[in-house]
Amino acid sequence: MGVVERLGSGPGGVSRKASFPPVVDLSTRALILGSLPGDASLAAGRYYAHPQNQFWRLLSPVVEVDLPALDYCEKLAALKAAGIGLWDVVQSATRPGSSDAAIRDATANDVAALIATLPELKLVAFNGRTAAKAGQTLVHGIETLALPSSSPLHTVGVAAKQPAWNAIMKYLRYE
């Protein structure tokens, strides 16, 4: 999916952008929800494809795998093996560029329906403030965690963000 559709004609047209399908399986214990893929991700057809996005670096210590060193399919396989799933709270929206602040006319993904299919799910984590604000209304009856955004537009360094992201680890362990 990850569709980009031009609405209007000429340079003044507004892009309607759509999220990718969820990356989950029946063993997903933590679901990380972003807002909506940015332009680099949409162009590549991959979650978190912008080279300056810190997502894969932040999750490496959580899953104990050097995710940036892997190709995309291996990254997704490593997340699934660790019990982590990915999706977005926004199904589609108009947005010039990649800034969450520019999201307009958003349609939400059916997060509750996805959660209902995940019997091992213990946590829904939101990657960034926009995802958390939109997603809190979509998630009921399960623990949530708001994470500092991995986006290159959120200029706080990895070291400052890492402790919050490490909190995911406790939900991946079987007790």
mmCIF file with all atom_site columns, N, CA, C and O in Angstrom, residues 49-104:
data_model
loop_
_atom_site.group_PDB
_atom_site.id
_atom_site.type_symbol
_atom_site.label_atom_id
_atom_site.label_alt_id
_atom_site.label_comp_id
_atom_site.label_asym_id
_atom_site.label_entity_id
_atom_site.label_seq_id
_atom_site.pdbx_PDB_ins_code
_atom_site.Cartn_x
_atom_site.Cartn_y
_atom_site.Cartn_z
_atom_site.occupancy
_atom_site.B_iso_or_equiv
_atom_site.pdbx_formal_charge
_atom_site.auth_seq_id
_atom_site.auth_comp_id
_atom_site.auth_asym_id
_atom_site.auth_atom_id
_atom_site.pdbx_PDB_model_num
ATOM 1   N N  . ALA A 1 49  ? 12.180 4.414   6.269  1.00 0.00 ? 49  ALA A N  1
ATOM 2   C CA . ALA A 1 49  ? 13.216 4.343   5.246  1.00 0.00 ? 49  ALA A CA 1
ATOM 3   C C  . ALA A 1 49  ? 14.131 5.562   5.214  1.00 0.00 ? 49  ALA A C  1
ATOM 4   O O  . ALA A 1 49  ? 15.215 5.484   4.634  1.00 0.00 ? 49  ALA A O  1
ATOM 5   N N  . HIS A 1 50  ? 13.730 6.676   5.806  1.00 0.00 ? 50  HIS A N  1
ATOM 6   C CA . HIS A 1 50  ? 14.591 7.863   5.782  1.00 0.00 ? 50  HIS A CA 1
ATOM 7   C C  . HIS A 1 50  ? 15.900 7.526   6.487  1.00 0.00 ? 50  HIS A C  1
ATOM 8   O O  . HIS A 1 50  ? 15.897 7.024   7.612  1.00 0.00 ? 50  HIS A O  1
ATOM 9   N N  . PRO A 1 51  ? 17.045 7.780   5.837  1.00 0.00 ? 51  PRO A N  1
ATOM 10  C CA . PRO A 1 51  ? 18.326 7.374   6.434  1.00 0.00 ? 51  PRO A CA 1
ATOM 11  C C  . PRO A 1 51  ? 18.638 8.036   7.774  1.00 0.00 ? 51  PRO A C  1
ATOM 12  O O  . PRO A 1 51  ? 19.421 7.500   8.551  1.00 0.00 ? 51  PRO A O  1
ATOM 13  N N  . GLN A 1 52  ? 18.020 9.177   8.058  1.00 0.00 ? 52  GLN A N  1
ATOM 14  C CA . GLN A 1 52  ? 18.279 9.839   9.332  1.00 0.00 ? 52  GLN A CA 1
ATOM 15  C C  . GLN A 1 52  ? 17.248 9.482   10.402 1.00 0.00 ? 52  GLN A C  1
ATOM 16  O O  . GLN A 1 52  ? 17.375 9.907   11.545 1.00 0.00 ? 52  GLN A O  1
ATOM 17  N N  . ASN A 1 53  ? 16.238 8.701   10.050 1.00 0.00 ? 53  ASN A N  1
ATOM 18  C CA . ASN A 1 53  ? 15.275 8.277   11.055 1.00 0.00 ? 53  ASN A CA 1
ATOM 19  C C  . ASN A 1 53  ? 15.984 7.332   12.026 1.00 0.00 ? 53  ASN A C  1
ATOM 20  O O  . ASN A 1 53  ? 16.728 6.447   11.604 1.00 0.00 ? 53  ASN A O  1
ATOM 21  N N  . GLN A 1 54  ? 15.745 7.512   13.297 1.00 0.00 ? 54  GLN A N  1
ATOM 22  C CA . GLN A 1 54  ? 16.457 6.753   14.333 1.00 0.00 ? 54  GLN A CA 1
ATOM 23  C C  . GLN A 1 54  ? 15.758 5.457   14.738 1.00 0.00 ? 54  GLN A C  1
ATOM 24  O O  . GLN A 1 54  ? 16.237 4.750   15.625 1.00 0.00 ? 54  GLN A O  1
ATOM 25  N N  . PHE A 1 55  ? 14.654 5.122   14.089 1.00 0.00 ? 55  PHE A N  1
ATOM 26  C CA . PHE A 1 55  ? 13.832 3.975   14.489 1.00 0.00 ? 55  PHE A CA 1
ATOM 27  C C  . PHE A 1 55  ? 14.643 2.688   14.641 1.00 0.00 ? 55  PHE A C  1
ATOM 28  O O  . PHE A 1 55  ? 14.587 2.036   15.693 1.00 0.00 ? 55  PHE A O  1
ATOM 29  N N  . TRP A 1 56  ? 15.364 2.301   13.615 1.00 0.00 ? 56  TRP A N  1
ATOM 30  C CA . TRP A 1 56  ? 16.086 1.013   13.647 1.00 0.00 ? 56  TRP A CA 1
ATOM 31  C C  . TRP A 1 56  ? 17.202 1.041   14.682 1.00 0.00 ? 56  TRP A C  1
ATOM 32  O O  . TRP A 1 56  ? 17.459 0.036   15.353 1.00 0.00 ? 56  TRP A O  1
ATOM 33  N N  . ARG A 1 57  ? 17.853 2.195   14.861 1.00 0.00 ? 57  ARG A N  1
ATOM 34  C CA . ARG A 1 57  ? 18.897 2.325   15.892 1.00 0.00 ? 57  ARG A CA 1
ATOM 35  C C  . ARG A 1 57  ? 18.304 2.221   17.290 1.00 0.00 ? 57  ARG A C  1
ATOM 36  O O  . ARG A 1 57  ? 18.898 1.608   18.179 1.00 0.00 ? 57  ARG A O  1
ATOM 37  N N  . LEU A 1 58  ? 17.126 2.834   17.495 1.00 0.00 ? 58  LEU A N  1
ATOM 38  C CA . LEU A 1 58  ? 16.495 2.799   18.813 1.00 0.00 ? 58  LEU A CA 1
ATOM 39  C C  . LEU A 1 58  ? 16.009 1.394   19.174 1.00 0.00 ? 58  LEU A C  1
ATOM 40  O O  . LEU A 1 58  ? 16.040 1.006   20.346 1.00 0.00 ? 58  LEU A O  1
ATOM 41  N N  . LEU A 1 59  ? 15.565 0.627   18.198 1.00 0.00 ? 59  LEU A N  1
ATOM 42  C CA . LEU A 1 59  ? 15.066 -0.722  18.487 1.00 0.00 ? 59  LEU A CA 1
ATOM 43  C C  . LEU A 1 59  ? 16.170 -1.777  18.569 1.00 0.00 ? 59  LEU A C  1
ATOM 44  O O  . LEU A 1 59  ? 15.944 -2.856  19.108 1.00 0.00 ? 59  LEU A O  1
ATOM 45  N N  . SER A 1 60  ? 17.355 -1.483  18.052 1.00 0.00 ? 60  SER A N  1
ATOM 46  C CA . SER A 1 60  ? 18.450 -2.469  18.098 1.00 0.00 ? 60  SER A CA 1
ATOM 47  C C  . SER A 1 60  ? 18.730 -2.990  19.501 1.00 0.00 ? 60  SER A C  1
ATOM 48  O O  . SER A 1 60  ? 18.776 -4.205  19.712 1.00 0.00 ? 60  SER A O  1
ATOM 49  N N  . PRO A 1 61  ? 18.903 -2.121  20.515 1.00 0.00 ? 61  PRO A N  1
ATOM 50  C CA . PRO A 1 61  ? 19.140 -2.661  21.855 1.00 0.00 ? 61  PRO A CA 1
ATOM 51  C C  . PRO A 1 61  ? 17.921 -3.387  22.431 1.00 0.00 ? 61  PRO A C  1
ATOM 52  O O  . PRO A 1 61  ? 18.069 -4.297  23.240 1.00 0.00 ? 61  PRO A O  1
ATOM 53  N N  . VAL A 1 62  ? 16.745 -3.002  22.006 1.00 0.00 ? 62  VAL A N  1
ATOM 54  C CA . VAL A 1 62  ? 15.515 -3.623  22.504 1.00 0.00 ? 62  VAL A CA 1
ATOM 55  C C  . VAL A 1 62  ? 15.432 -5.078  22.047 1.00 0.00 ? 62  VAL A C  1
ATOM 56  O O  . VAL A 1 62  ? 15.082 -5.967  22.829 1.00 0.00 ? 62  VAL A O  1
ATOM 57  N N  . VAL A 1 63  ? 15.771 -5.322  20.793 1.00 0.00 ? 63  VAL A N  1
ATOM 58  C CA . VAL A 1 63  ? 15.678 -6.686  20.238 1.00 0.00 ? 63  VAL A CA 1
ATOM 59  C C  . VAL A 1 63  ? 17.026 -7.403  20.228 1.00 0.00 ? 63  VAL A C  1
ATOM 60  O O  . VAL A 1 63  ? 17.115 -8.564  19.826 1.00 0.00 ? 63  VAL A O  1
ATOM 61  N N  . GLU A 1 64  ? 18.084 -6.694  20.651 1.00 0.00 ? 64  GLU A N  1
ATOM 62  C CA . GLU A 1 64  ? 19.436 -7.244  20.725 1.00 0.00 ? 64  GLU A CA 1
ATOM 63  C C  . GLU A 1 64  ? 19.930 -7.753  19.377 1.00 0.00 ? 64  GLU A C  1
ATOM 64  O O  . GLU A 1 64  ? 20.546 -8.818  19.258 1.00 0.00 ? 64  GLU A O  1
ATOM 65  N N  . VAL A 1 65  ? 19.648 -6.956  18.333 1.00 0.00 ? 65  VAL A N  1
ATOM 66  C CA . VAL A 1 65  ? 20.086 -7.245  16.966 1.00 0.00 ? 65  VAL A CA 1
ATOM 67  C C  . VAL A 1 65  ? 20.514 -5.919  16.347 1.00 0.00 ? 65  VAL A C  1
ATOM 68  O O  . VAL A 1 65  ? 19.861 -4.894  16.565 1.00 0.00 ? 65  VAL A O  1
ATOM 69  N N  . ASP A 1 66  ? 21.590 -5.923  15.562 1.00 0.00 ? 66  ASP A N  1
ATOM 70  C CA . ASP A 1 66  ? 22.037 -4.717  14.872 1.00 0.00 ? 66  ASP A CA 1
ATOM 71  C C  . ASP A 1 66  ? 21.142 -4.489  13.651 1.00 0.00 ? 66  ASP A C  1
ATOM 72  O O  . ASP A 1 66  ? 21.474 -4.861  12.531 1.00 0.00 ? 66  ASP A O  1
ATOM 73  N N  . LEU A 1 67  ? 19.986 -3.899  13.876 1.00 0.00 ? 67  LEU A N  1
ATOM 74  C CA . LEU A 1 67  ? 18.989 -3.721  12.823 1.00 0.00 ? 67  LEU A CA 1
ATOM 75  C C  . LEU A 1 67  ? 19.478 -2.875  11.646 1.00 0.00 ? 67  LEU A C  1
ATOM 76  O O  . LEU A 1 67  ? 19.208 -3.236  10.492 1.00 0.00 ? 67  LEU A O  1
ATOM 77  N N  . PRO A 1 68  ? 20.202 -1.767  11.860 1.00 0.00 ? 68  PRO A N  1
ATOM 78  C CA . PRO A 1 68  ? 20.650 -0.988  10.708 1.00 0.00 ? 68  PRO A CA 1
ATOM 79  C C  . PRO A 1 68  ? 21.532 -1.778  9.728  1.00 0.00 ? 68  PRO A C  1
ATOM 80  O O  . PRO A 1 68  ? 21.584 -1.452  8.545  1.00 0.00 ? 68  PRO A O  1
ATOM 81  N N  . ALA A 1 69  ? 22.190 -2.817  10.207 1.00 0.00 ? 69  ALA A N  1
ATOM 82  C CA . ALA A 1 69  ? 23.071 -3.607  9.348  1.00 0.00 ? 69  ALA A CA 1
ATOM 83  C C  . ALA A 1 69  ? 22.308 -4.600  8.461  1.00 0.00 ? 69  ALA A C  1
ATOM 84  O O  . ALA A 1 69  ? 22.881 -5.175  7.537  1.00 0.00 ? 69  ALA A O  1
ATOM 85  N N  . LEU A 1 70  ? 21.021 -4.795  8.738  1.00 0.00 ? 70  LEU A N  1
ATOM 86  C CA . LEU A 1 70  ? 20.231 -5.790  8.010  1.00 0.00 ? 70  LEU A CA 1
ATOM 87  C C  . LEU A 1 70  ? 19.493 -5.164  6.839  1.00 0.00 ? 70  LEU A C  1
ATOM 88  O O  . LEU A 1 70  ? 19.216 -3.964  6.832  1.00 0.00 ? 70  LEU A O  1
ATOM 89  N N  . ASP A 1 71  ? 19.142 -6.009  5.859  1.00 0.00 ? 71  ASP A N  1
ATOM 90  C CA . ASP A 1 71  ? 18.266 -5.495  4.804  1.00 0.00 ? 71  ASP A CA 1
ATOM 91  C C  . ASP A 1 71  ? 16.850 -5.427  5.364  1.00 0.00 ? 71  ASP A C  1
ATOM 92  O O  . ASP A 1 71  ? 16.568 -5.922  6.461  1.00 0.00 ? 71  ASP A O  1
ATOM 93  N N  . TYR A 1 72  ? 15.957 -4.794  4.626  1.00 0.00 ? 72  TYR A N  1
ATOM 94  C CA . TYR A 1 72  ? 14.628 -4.496  5.146  1.00 0.00 ? 72  TYR A CA 1
ATOM 95  C C  . TYR A 1 72  ? 13.856 -5.743  5.565  1.00 0.00 ? 72  TYR A C  1
ATOM 96  O O  . TYR A 1 72  ? 13.275 -5.777  6.651  1.00 0.00 ? 72  TYR A O  1
ATOM 97  N N  . CYS A 1 73  ? 13.858 -6.778  4.739  1.00 0.00 ? 73  CYS A N  1
ATOM 98  C CA . CYS A 1 73  ? 13.126 -8.006  5.085  1.00 0.00 ? 73  CYS A CA 1
ATOM 99  C C  . CYS A 1 73  ? 13.689 -8.649  6.352  1.00 0.00 ? 73  CYS A C  1
ATOM 100 O O  . CYS A 1 73  ? 12.929 -9.160  7.177  1.00 0.00 ? 73  CYS A O  1
ATOM 101 N N  . GLU A 1 74  ? 15.001 -8.591  6.515  1.00 0.00 ? 74  GLU A N  1
ATOM 102 C CA . GLU A 1 74  ? 15.626 -9.130  7.726  1.00 0.00 ? 74  GLU A CA 1
ATOM 103 C C  . GLU A 1 74  ? 15.266 -8.289  8.956  1.00 0.00 ? 74  GLU A C  1
ATOM 104 O O  . GLU A 1 74  ? 15.079 -8.836  10.048 1.00 0.00 ? 74  GLU A O  1
ATOM 105 N N  . LYS A 1 75  ? 15.156 -6.988  8.785  1.00 0.00 ? 75  LYS A N  1
ATOM 106 C CA . LYS A 1 75  ? 14.746 -6.114  9.891  1.00 0.00 ? 75  LYS A CA 1
ATOM 107 C C  . LYS A 1 75  ? 13.353 -6.502  10.370 1.00 0.00 ? 75  LYS A C  1
ATOM 108 O O  . LYS A 1 75  ? 13.119 -6.661  11.571 1.00 0.00 ? 75  LYS A O  1
ATOM 109 N N  . LEU A 1 76  ? 12.431 -6.648  9.414  1.00 0.00 ? 76  LEU A N  1
ATOM 110 C CA . LEU A 1 76  ? 11.064 -7.016  9.786  1.00 0.00 ? 76  LEU A CA 1
ATOM 111 C C  . LEU A 1 76  ? 11.016 -8.388  10.440 1.00 0.00 ? 76  LEU A C  1
ATOM 112 O O  . LEU A 1 76  ? 10.297 -8.590  11.420 1.00 0.00 ? 76  LEU A O  1
ATOM 113 N N  . ALA A 1 77  ? 11.797 -9.324  9.926  1.00 0.00 ? 77  ALA A N  1
ATOM 114 C CA . ALA A 1 77  ? 11.843 -10.666 10.512 1.00 0.00 ? 77  ALA A CA 1
ATOM 115 C C  . ALA A 1 77  ? 12.384 -10.618 11.946 1.00 0.00 ? 77  ALA A C  1
ATOM 116 O O  . ALA A 1 77  ? 11.875 -11.313 12.831 1.00 0.00 ? 77  ALA A O  1
ATOM 117 N N  . ALA A 1 78  ? 13.399 -9.787  12.182 1.00 0.00 ? 78  ALA A N  1
ATOM 118 C CA . ALA A 1 78  ? 13.970 -9.654  13.537 1.00 0.00 ? 78  ALA A CA 1
ATOM 119 C C  . ALA A 1 78  ? 12.947 -9.056  14.496 1.00 0.00 ? 78  ALA A C  1
ATOM 120 O O  . ALA A 1 78  ? 12.844 -9.489  15.649 1.00 0.00 ? 78  ALA A O  1
ATOM 121 N N  . LEU A 1 79  ? 12.187 -8.072  14.030 1.00 0.00 ? 79  LEU A N  1
ATOM 122 C CA . LEU A 1 79  ? 11.149 -7.493  14.893 1.00 0.00 ? 79  LEU A CA 1
ATOM 123 C C  . LEU A 1 79  ? 10.086 -8.528  15.220 1.00 0.00 ? 79  LEU A C  1
ATOM 124 O O  . LEU A 1 79  ? 9.691  -8.673  16.380 1.00 0.00 ? 79  LEU A O  1
ATOM 125 N N  . LYS A 1 80  ? 9.628  -9.246  14.214 1.00 0.00 ? 80  LYS A N  1
ATOM 126 C CA . LYS A 1 80  ? 8.612  -10.276 14.451 1.00 0.00 ? 80  LYS A CA 1
ATOM 127 C C  . LYS A 1 80  ? 9.131  -11.345 15.409 1.00 0.00 ? 80  LYS A C  1
ATOM 128 O O  . LYS A 1 80  ? 8.410  -11.780 16.302 1.00 0.00 ? 80  LYS A O  1
ATOM 129 N N  . ALA A 1 81  ? 10.383 -11.753 15.222 1.00 0.00 ? 81  ALA A N  1
ATOM 130 C CA . ALA A 1 81  ? 10.967 -12.775 16.099 1.00 0.00 ? 81  ALA A CA 1
ATOM 131 C C  . ALA A 1 81  ? 11.021 -12.289 17.550 1.00 0.00 ? 81  ALA A C  1
ATOM 132 O O  . ALA A 1 81  ? 10.898 -13.090 18.477 1.00 0.00 ? 81  ALA A O  1
ATOM 133 N N  . ALA A 1 82  ? 11.182 -10.991 17.736 1.00 0.00 ? 82  ALA A N  1
ATOM 134 C CA . ALA A 1 82  ? 11.218 -10.413 19.083 1.00 0.00 ? 82  ALA A CA 1
ATOM 135 C C  . ALA A 1 82  ? 9.822  -10.157 19.643 1.00 0.00 ? 82  ALA A C  1
ATOM 136 O O  . ALA A 1 82  ? 9.681  -9.838  20.818 1.00 0.00 ? 82  ALA A O  1
ATOM 137 N N  . GLY A 1 83  ? 8.798  -10.257 18.798 1.00 0.00 ? 83  GLY A N  1
ATOM 138 C CA . GLY A 1 83  ? 7.434  -10.014 19.250 1.00 0.00 ? 83  GLY A CA 1
ATOM 139 C C  . GLY A 1 83  ? 6.947  -8.593  19.022 1.00 0.00 ? 83  GLY A C  1
ATOM 140 O O  . GLY A 1 83  ? 6.003  -8.139  19.661 1.00 0.00 ? 83  GLY A O  1
ATOM 141 N N  . ILE A 1 84  ? 7.602  -7.869  18.111 1.00 0.00 ? 84  ILE A N  1
ATOM 142 C CA . ILE A 1 84  ? 7.238  -6.483  17.828 1.00 0.00 ? 84  ILE A CA 1
ATOM 143 C C  . ILE A 1 84  ? 6.540  -6.384  16.481 1.00 0.00 ? 84  ILE A C  1
ATOM 144 O O  . ILE A 1 84  ? 7.019  -6.933  15.483 1.00 0.00 ? 84  ILE A O  1
ATOM 145 N N  . GLY A 1 85  ? 5.426  -5.657  16.474 1.00 0.00 ? 85  GLY A N  1
ATOM 146 C CA . GLY A 1 85  ? 4.700  -5.379  15.247 1.00 0.00 ? 85  GLY A CA 1
ATOM 147 C C  . GLY A 1 85  ? 4.720  -3.890  14.945 1.00 0.00 ? 85  GLY A C  1
ATOM 148 O O  . GLY A 1 85  ? 5.008  -3.070  15.817 1.00 0.00 ? 85  GLY A O  1
ATOM 149 N N  . LEU A 1 86  ? 4.414  -3.550  13.690 1.00 0.00 ? 86  LEU A N  1
ATOM 150 C CA . LEU A 1 86  ? 4.413  -2.163  13.239 1.00 0.00 ? 86  LEU A CA 1
ATOM 151 C C  . LEU A 1 86  ? 3.120  -1.839  12.502 1.00 0.00 ? 86  LEU A C  1
ATOM 152 O O  . LEU A 1 86  ? 2.586  -2.675  11.768 1.00 0.00 ? 86  LEU A O  1
ATOM 153 N N  . TRP A 1 87  ? 2.686  -0.599  12.660 1.00 0.00 ? 87  TRP A N  1
ATOM 154 C CA . TRP A 1 87  ? 1.589  -0.060  11.864 1.00 0.00 ? 87  TRP A CA 1
ATOM 155 C C  . TRP A 1 87  ? 1.530  1.432   12.110 1.00 0.00 ? 87  TRP A C  1
ATOM 156 O O  . TRP A 1 87  ? 2.413  1.997   12.760 1.00 0.00 ? 87  TRP A O  1
ATOM 157 N N  . ASP A 1 88  ? 0.488  2.072   11.596 1.00 0.00 ? 88  ASP A N  1
ATOM 158 C CA . ASP A 1 88  ? 0.294  3.505   11.759 1.00 0.00 ? 88  ASP A CA 1
ATOM 159 C C  . ASP A 1 88  ? -1.121 3.782   12.230 1.00 0.00 ? 88  ASP A C  1
ATOM 160 O O  . ASP A 1 88  ? -2.041 3.029   11.902 1.00 0.00 ? 88  ASP A O  1
ATOM 161 N N  . VAL A 1 89  ? -1.311 4.875   12.949 1.00 0.00 ? 89  VAL A N  1
ATOM 162 C CA . VAL A 1 89  ? -2.653 5.240   13.392 1.00 0.00 ? 89  VAL A CA 1
ATOM 163 C C  . VAL A 1 89  ? -3.465 5.868   12.266 1.00 0.00 ? 89  VAL A C  1
ATOM 164 O O  . VAL A 1 89  ? -4.681 5.753   12.236 1.00 0.00 ? 89  VAL A O  1
ATOM 165 N N  . VAL A 1 90  ? -2.785 6.505   11.319 1.00 0.00 ? 90  VAL A N  1
ATOM 166 C CA . VAL A 1 90  ? -3.472 7.155   10.204 1.00 0.00 ? 90  VAL A CA 1
ATOM 167 C C  . VAL A 1 90  ? -3.484 6.219   9.000  1.00 0.00 ? 90  VAL A C  1
ATOM 168 O O  . VAL A 1 90  ? -2.427 5.757   8.563  1.00 0.00 ? 90  VAL A O  1
ATOM 169 N N  . GLN A 1 91  ? -4.684 5.940   8.487  1.00 0.00 ? 91  GLN A N  1
ATOM 170 C CA . GLN A 1 91  ? -4.806 5.119   7.273  1.00 0.00 ? 91  GLN A CA 1
ATOM 171 C C  . GLN A 1 91  ? -4.466 5.953   6.043  1.00 0.00 ? 91  GLN A C  1
ATOM 172 O O  . GLN A 1 91  ? -3.720 5.515   5.189  1.00 0.00 ? 91  GLN A O  1
ATOM 173 N N  . SER A 1 92  ? -5.013 7.175   5.982  1.00 0.00 ? 92  SER A N  1
ATOM 174 C CA . SER A 1 92  ? -4.683 8.081   4.887  1.00 0.00 ? 92  SER A CA 1
ATOM 175 C C  . SER A 1 92  ? -4.957 9.516   5.321  1.00 0.00 ? 92  SER A C  1
ATOM 176 O O  . SER A 1 92  ? -5.748 9.759   6.230  1.00 0.00 ? 92  SER A O  1
ATOM 177 N N  . ALA A 1 93  ? -4.278 10.441  4.650  1.00 0.00 ? 93  ALA A N  1
ATOM 178 C CA . ALA A 1 93  ? -4.434 11.859  4.959  1.00 0.00 ? 93  ALA A CA 1
ATOM 179 C C  . ALA A 1 93  ? -3.829 12.681  3.836  1.00 0.00 ? 93  ALA A C  1
ATOM 180 O O  . ALA A 1 93  ? -3.036 12.167  3.036  1.00 0.00 ? 93  ALA A O  1
ATOM 181 N N  . THR A 1 94  ? -4.185 13.942  3.801  1.00 0.00 ? 94  THR A N  1
ATOM 182 C CA . THR A 1 94  ? -3.477 14.860  2.919  1.00 0.00 ? 94  THR A CA 1
ATOM 183 C C  . THR A 1 94  ? -2.340 15.464  3.723  1.00 0.00 ? 94  THR A C  1
ATOM 184 O O  . THR A 1 94  ? -2.494 15.760  4.909  1.00 0.00 ? 94  THR A O  1
ATOM 185 N N  . ARG A 1 95  ? -1.190 15.587  3.057  1.00 0.00 ? 95  ARG A N  1
ATOM 186 C CA . ARG A 1 95  ? -0.030 16.135  3.761  1.00 0.00 ? 95  ARG A CA 1
ATOM 187 C C  . ARG A 1 95  ? 1.037  16.525  2.749  1.00 0.00 ? 95  ARG A C  1
ATOM 188 O O  . ARG A 1 95  ? 1.580  15.649  2.068  1.00 0.00 ? 95  ARG A O  1
ATOM 189 N N  . PRO A 1 96  ? 1.350  17.792  2.655  1.00 0.00 ? 96  PRO A N  1
ATOM 190 C CA . PRO A 1 96  ? 2.515  18.162  1.850  1.00 0.00 ? 96  PRO A CA 1
ATOM 191 C C  . PRO A 1 96  ? 3.774  17.831  2.658  1.00 0.00 ? 96  PRO A C  1
ATOM 192 O O  . PRO A 1 96  ? 3.845  18.125  3.845  1.00 0.00 ? 96  PRO A O  1
ATOM 193 N N  . GLY A 1 97  ? 4.719  17.174  2.056  1.00 0.00 ? 97  GLY A N  1
ATOM 194 C CA . GLY A 1 97  ? 5.945  16.825  2.768  1.00 0.00 ? 97  GLY A CA 1
ATOM 195 C C  . GLY A 1 97  ? 5.730  15.711  3.779  1.00 0.00 ? 97  GLY A C  1
ATOM 196 O O  . GLY A 1 97  ? 4.802  14.913  3.662  1.00 0.00 ? 97  GLY A O  1
ATOM 197 N N  . SER A 1 98  ? 6.592  15.664  4.798  1.00 0.00 ? 98  SER A N  1
ATOM 198 C CA . SER A 1 98  ? 6.595  14.562  5.756  1.00 0.00 ? 98  SER A CA 1
ATOM 199 C C  . SER A 1 98  ? 6.272  14.964  7.188  1.00 0.00 ? 98  SER A C  1
ATOM 200 O O  . SER A 1 98  ? 6.237  14.112  8.065  1.00 0.00 ? 98  SER A O  1
ATOM 201 N N  . SER A 1 99  ? 6.060  16.227  7.447  1.00 0.00 ? 99  SER A N  1
ATOM 202 C CA . SER A 1 99  ? 5.829  16.688  8.820  1.00 0.00 ? 99  SER A CA 1
ATOM 203 C C  . SER A 1 99  ? 4.455  16.259  9.324  1.00 0.00 ? 99  SER A C  1
ATOM 204 O O  . SER A 1 99  ? 3.437  16.468  8.667  1.00 0.00 ? 99  SER A O  1
ATOM 205 N N  . ASP A 1 100 ? 4.436  15.683  10.517 1.00 0.00 ? 100 ASP A N  1
ATOM 206 C CA . ASP A 1 100 ? 3.163  15.316  11.150 1.00 0.00 ? 100 ASP A CA 1
ATOM 207 C C  . ASP A 1 100 ? 2.266  16.536  11.356 1.00 0.00 ? 100 ASP A C  1
ATOM 208 O O  . ASP A 1 100 ? 1.044  16.426  11.306 1.00 0.00 ? 100 ASP A O  1
ATOM 209 N N  . ALA A 1 101 ? 2.876  17.682  11.580 1.00 0.00 ? 101 ALA A N  1
ATOM 210 C CA . ALA A 1 101 ? 2.091  18.898  11.801 1.00 0.00 ? 101 ALA A CA 1
ATOM 211 C C  . ALA A 1 101 ? 1.267  19.281  10.571 1.00 0.00 ? 101 ALA A C  1
ATOM 212 O O  . ALA A 1 101 ? 0.284  20.014  10.684 1.00 0.00 ? 101 ALA A O  1
ATOM 213 N N  . ALA A 1 102 ? 1.649  18.772  9.403  1.00 0.00 ? 102 ALA A N  1
ATOM 214 C CA . ALA A 1 102 ? 0.949  19.110  8.163  1.00 0.00 ? 102 ALA A CA 1
ATOM 215 C C  . ALA A 1 102 ? -0.160 18.110  7.813  1.00 0.00 ? 102 ALA A C  1
ATOM 216 O O  . ALA A 1 102 ? -0.822 18.271  6.789  1.00 0.00 ? 102 ALA A O  1
ATOM 217 N N  . ILE A 1 103 ? -0.379 17.085  8.629  1.00 0.00 ? 103 ILE A N  1
ATOM 218 C CA . ILE A 1 103 ? -1.419 16.089  8.353  1.00 0.00 ? 103 ILE A CA 1
ATOM 219 C C  . ILE A 1 103 ? -2.790 16.751  8.457  1.00 0.00 ? 103 ILE A C  1
ATOM 220 O O  . ILE A 1 103 ? -3.106 17.389  9.453  1.00 0.00 ? 103 ILE A O  1
ATOM 221 N N  . ARG A 1 104 ? -3.604 16.553  7.410  1.00 0.00 ? 104 ARG A N  1
ATOM 222 C CA . ARG A 1 104 ? -4.969 17.086  7.366  1.00 0.00 ? 104 ARG A CA 1
ATOM 223 C C  . ARG A 1 104 ? -5.907 16.013  6.825  1.00 0.00 ? 104 ARG A C  1
ATOM 224 O O  . ARG A 1 104 ? -5.488 15.130  6.087  1.00 0.00 ? 104 ARG A O  1
#
